Coordinates of C-alpha atoms in Angstrom, one line a residue:
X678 CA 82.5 55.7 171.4
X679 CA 80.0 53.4 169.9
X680 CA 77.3 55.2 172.6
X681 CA 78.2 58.8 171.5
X682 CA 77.8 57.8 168.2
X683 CA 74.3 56.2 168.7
X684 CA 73.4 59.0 170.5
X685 CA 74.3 61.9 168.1
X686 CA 73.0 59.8 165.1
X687 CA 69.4 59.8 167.2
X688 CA 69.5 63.5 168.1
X689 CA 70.5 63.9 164.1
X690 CA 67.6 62.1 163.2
X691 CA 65.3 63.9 165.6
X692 CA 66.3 67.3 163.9
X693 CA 66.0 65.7 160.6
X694 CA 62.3 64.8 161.3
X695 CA 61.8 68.0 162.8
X696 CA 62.5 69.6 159.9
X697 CA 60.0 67.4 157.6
X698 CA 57.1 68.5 159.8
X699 CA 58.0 72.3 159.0
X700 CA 58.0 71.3 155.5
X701 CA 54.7 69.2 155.6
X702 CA 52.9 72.4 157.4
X703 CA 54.5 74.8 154.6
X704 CA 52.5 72.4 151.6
X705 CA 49.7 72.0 153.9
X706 CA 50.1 68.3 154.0
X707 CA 48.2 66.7 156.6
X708 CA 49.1 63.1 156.0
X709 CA 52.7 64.6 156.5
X710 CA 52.0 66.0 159.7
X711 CA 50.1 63.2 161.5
X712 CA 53.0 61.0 160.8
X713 CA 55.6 63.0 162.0
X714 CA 53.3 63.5 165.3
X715 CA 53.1 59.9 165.4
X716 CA 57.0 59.6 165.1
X717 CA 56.7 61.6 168.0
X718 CA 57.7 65.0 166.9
X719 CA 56.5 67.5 169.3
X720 CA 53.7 69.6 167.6
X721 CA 55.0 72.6 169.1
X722 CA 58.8 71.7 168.1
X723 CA 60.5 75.1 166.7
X724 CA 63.5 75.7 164.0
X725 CA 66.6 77.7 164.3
X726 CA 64.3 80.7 163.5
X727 CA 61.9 79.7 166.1
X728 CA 59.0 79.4 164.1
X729 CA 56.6 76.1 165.1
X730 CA 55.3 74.6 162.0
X731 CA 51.7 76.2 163.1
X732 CA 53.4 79.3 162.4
X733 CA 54.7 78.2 159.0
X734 CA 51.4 76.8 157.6
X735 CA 49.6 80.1 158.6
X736 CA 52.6 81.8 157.2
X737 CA 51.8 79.9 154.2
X738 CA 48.3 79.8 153.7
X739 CA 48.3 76.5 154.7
X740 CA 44.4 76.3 156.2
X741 CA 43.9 72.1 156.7
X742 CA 47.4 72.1 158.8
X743 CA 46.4 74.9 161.0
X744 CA 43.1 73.6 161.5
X745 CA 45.2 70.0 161.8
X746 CA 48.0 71.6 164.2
X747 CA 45.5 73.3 166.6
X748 CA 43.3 70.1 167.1
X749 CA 46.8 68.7 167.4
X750 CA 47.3 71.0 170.7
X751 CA 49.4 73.9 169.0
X752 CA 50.1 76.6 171.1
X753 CA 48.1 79.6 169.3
X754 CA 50.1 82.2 171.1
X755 CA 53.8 80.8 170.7
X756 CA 56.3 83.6 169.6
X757 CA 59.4 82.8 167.0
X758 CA 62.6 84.3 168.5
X759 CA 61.2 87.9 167.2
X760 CA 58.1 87.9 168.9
X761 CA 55.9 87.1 166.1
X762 CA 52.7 84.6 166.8
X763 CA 50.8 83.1 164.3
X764 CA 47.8 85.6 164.1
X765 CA 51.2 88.1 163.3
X766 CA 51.9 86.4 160.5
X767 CA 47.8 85.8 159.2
X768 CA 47.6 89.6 159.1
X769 CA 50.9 90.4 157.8
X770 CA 49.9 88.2 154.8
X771 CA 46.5 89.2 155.2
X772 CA 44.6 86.1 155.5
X773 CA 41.1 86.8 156.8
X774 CA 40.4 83.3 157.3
X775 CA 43.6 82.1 159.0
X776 CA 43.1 84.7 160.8
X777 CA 39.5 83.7 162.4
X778 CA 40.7 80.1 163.2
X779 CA 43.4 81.6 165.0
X780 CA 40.6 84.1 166.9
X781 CA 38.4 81.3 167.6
X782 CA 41.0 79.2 168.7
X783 CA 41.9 81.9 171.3
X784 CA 44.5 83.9 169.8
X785 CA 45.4 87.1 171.7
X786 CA 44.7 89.7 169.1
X787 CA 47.0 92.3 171.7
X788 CA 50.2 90.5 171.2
X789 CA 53.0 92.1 170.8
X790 CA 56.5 91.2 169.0
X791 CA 60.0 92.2 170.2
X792 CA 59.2 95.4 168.0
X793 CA 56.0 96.0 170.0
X794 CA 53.9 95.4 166.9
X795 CA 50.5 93.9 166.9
X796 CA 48.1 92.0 164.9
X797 CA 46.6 95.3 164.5
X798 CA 49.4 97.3 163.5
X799 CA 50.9 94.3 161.0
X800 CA 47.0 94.7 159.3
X801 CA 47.1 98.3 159.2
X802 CA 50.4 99.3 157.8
X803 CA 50.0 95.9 155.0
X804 CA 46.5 97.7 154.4
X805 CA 44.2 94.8 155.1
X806 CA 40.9 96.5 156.1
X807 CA 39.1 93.0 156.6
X808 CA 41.4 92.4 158.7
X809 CA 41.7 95.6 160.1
X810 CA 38.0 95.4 161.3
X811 CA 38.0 91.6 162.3
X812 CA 40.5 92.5 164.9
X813 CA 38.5 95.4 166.4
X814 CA 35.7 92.8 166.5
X815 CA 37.6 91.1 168.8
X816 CA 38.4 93.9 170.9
X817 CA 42.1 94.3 169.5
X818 CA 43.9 97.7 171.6
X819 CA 44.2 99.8 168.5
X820 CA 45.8 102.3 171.7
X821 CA 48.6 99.9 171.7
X822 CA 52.0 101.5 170.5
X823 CA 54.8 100.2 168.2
X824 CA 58.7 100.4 169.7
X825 CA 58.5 103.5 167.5
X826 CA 55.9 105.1 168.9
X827 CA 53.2 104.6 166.0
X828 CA 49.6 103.1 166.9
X829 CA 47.8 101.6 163.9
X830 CA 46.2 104.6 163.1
X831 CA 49.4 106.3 162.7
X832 CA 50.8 103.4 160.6
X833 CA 47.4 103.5 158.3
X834 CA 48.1 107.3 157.8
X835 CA 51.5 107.1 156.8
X836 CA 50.3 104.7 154.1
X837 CA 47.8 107.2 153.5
X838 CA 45.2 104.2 153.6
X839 CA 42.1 106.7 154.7
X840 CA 39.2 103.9 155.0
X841 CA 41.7 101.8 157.3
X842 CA 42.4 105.1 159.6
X843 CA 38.4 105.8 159.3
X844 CA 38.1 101.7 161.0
X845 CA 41.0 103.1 163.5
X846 CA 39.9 106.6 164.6

């Protein structure tokens, strides 16, 4: 009984620490990060959702913990339980900057989610035109079609957003 217990306490405490680093990549805390790597916290360690805390500081604008995470050995390309990568979630938000550490990190800018959305498509229906034209600088498919059926340039028209379907056509 006494070994069950040690062990669940452990796992408990593994989870708990797990959490922390999400929350230290969310405030962009560095410090925070490099000790919960040091604890031994995998840097690619996911939440119920599936998001990796690399996801969660890009998610959050949170530049110094990307930049720390991918140094760190972060998988760029990791999809949460929906499909969604990091670069996803820099153009959703529309964060040109994010964004470009993710490209030059190696990002696949032709990724899709479980919906069969890209990069590309979050940038273009959000109406993000930097971002828009960052991605066709790095040779994002803007052929590439949604689980709907809509390419960017269809999602740019139905928000009527003529100088991002101008970048697209």
């Amino acid at each position: 009984m006494k070994y069950l217990f040690t062990i669940l306490f452990s796992c408990t405490m593994i989870y708990v620490q797990a959490q922390d680093i999400f929350q230290a990549a969310r405030e962009n805390s560095t410090a925070g990060i490099e000790a919960y790597l040091a604890q031994g916290i995998p840097v690619d360690t996911v939440n119920e959702r599936g998001f990796s805390p690399l996801v969660l500081a890009v998610y959050s604008g949170a530049e110094e913990a990307a930049t720390l995470l991918l140094k760190k050995g972060a998988k760029v390309d990791l999809q949460d339980k929906s499909g969604n990568t990091a670069l996803m979630g820099a153009a959703f938000k529309g964060n040109v900057a994010l964004a470009k550490l993710l490209i030059e990190a190696g990002a696949n800018v032709n990724t899709q989610n479980a919906n069969g959305a890209t990069a590309l498509i979050f940038s273009s229906t959000f109406g993000h035109r930097e971002l828009v034209s960052l991605l066709l600088e790095h040779k994002a498919d803007k052929s590439i079609k949604d689980s709907r059926g809509k390419s960017a340039l269809d999602h740019a028209n139905l928000q009527e957003n003529e100088a991002i379907a101008f970048l697209l056509k």
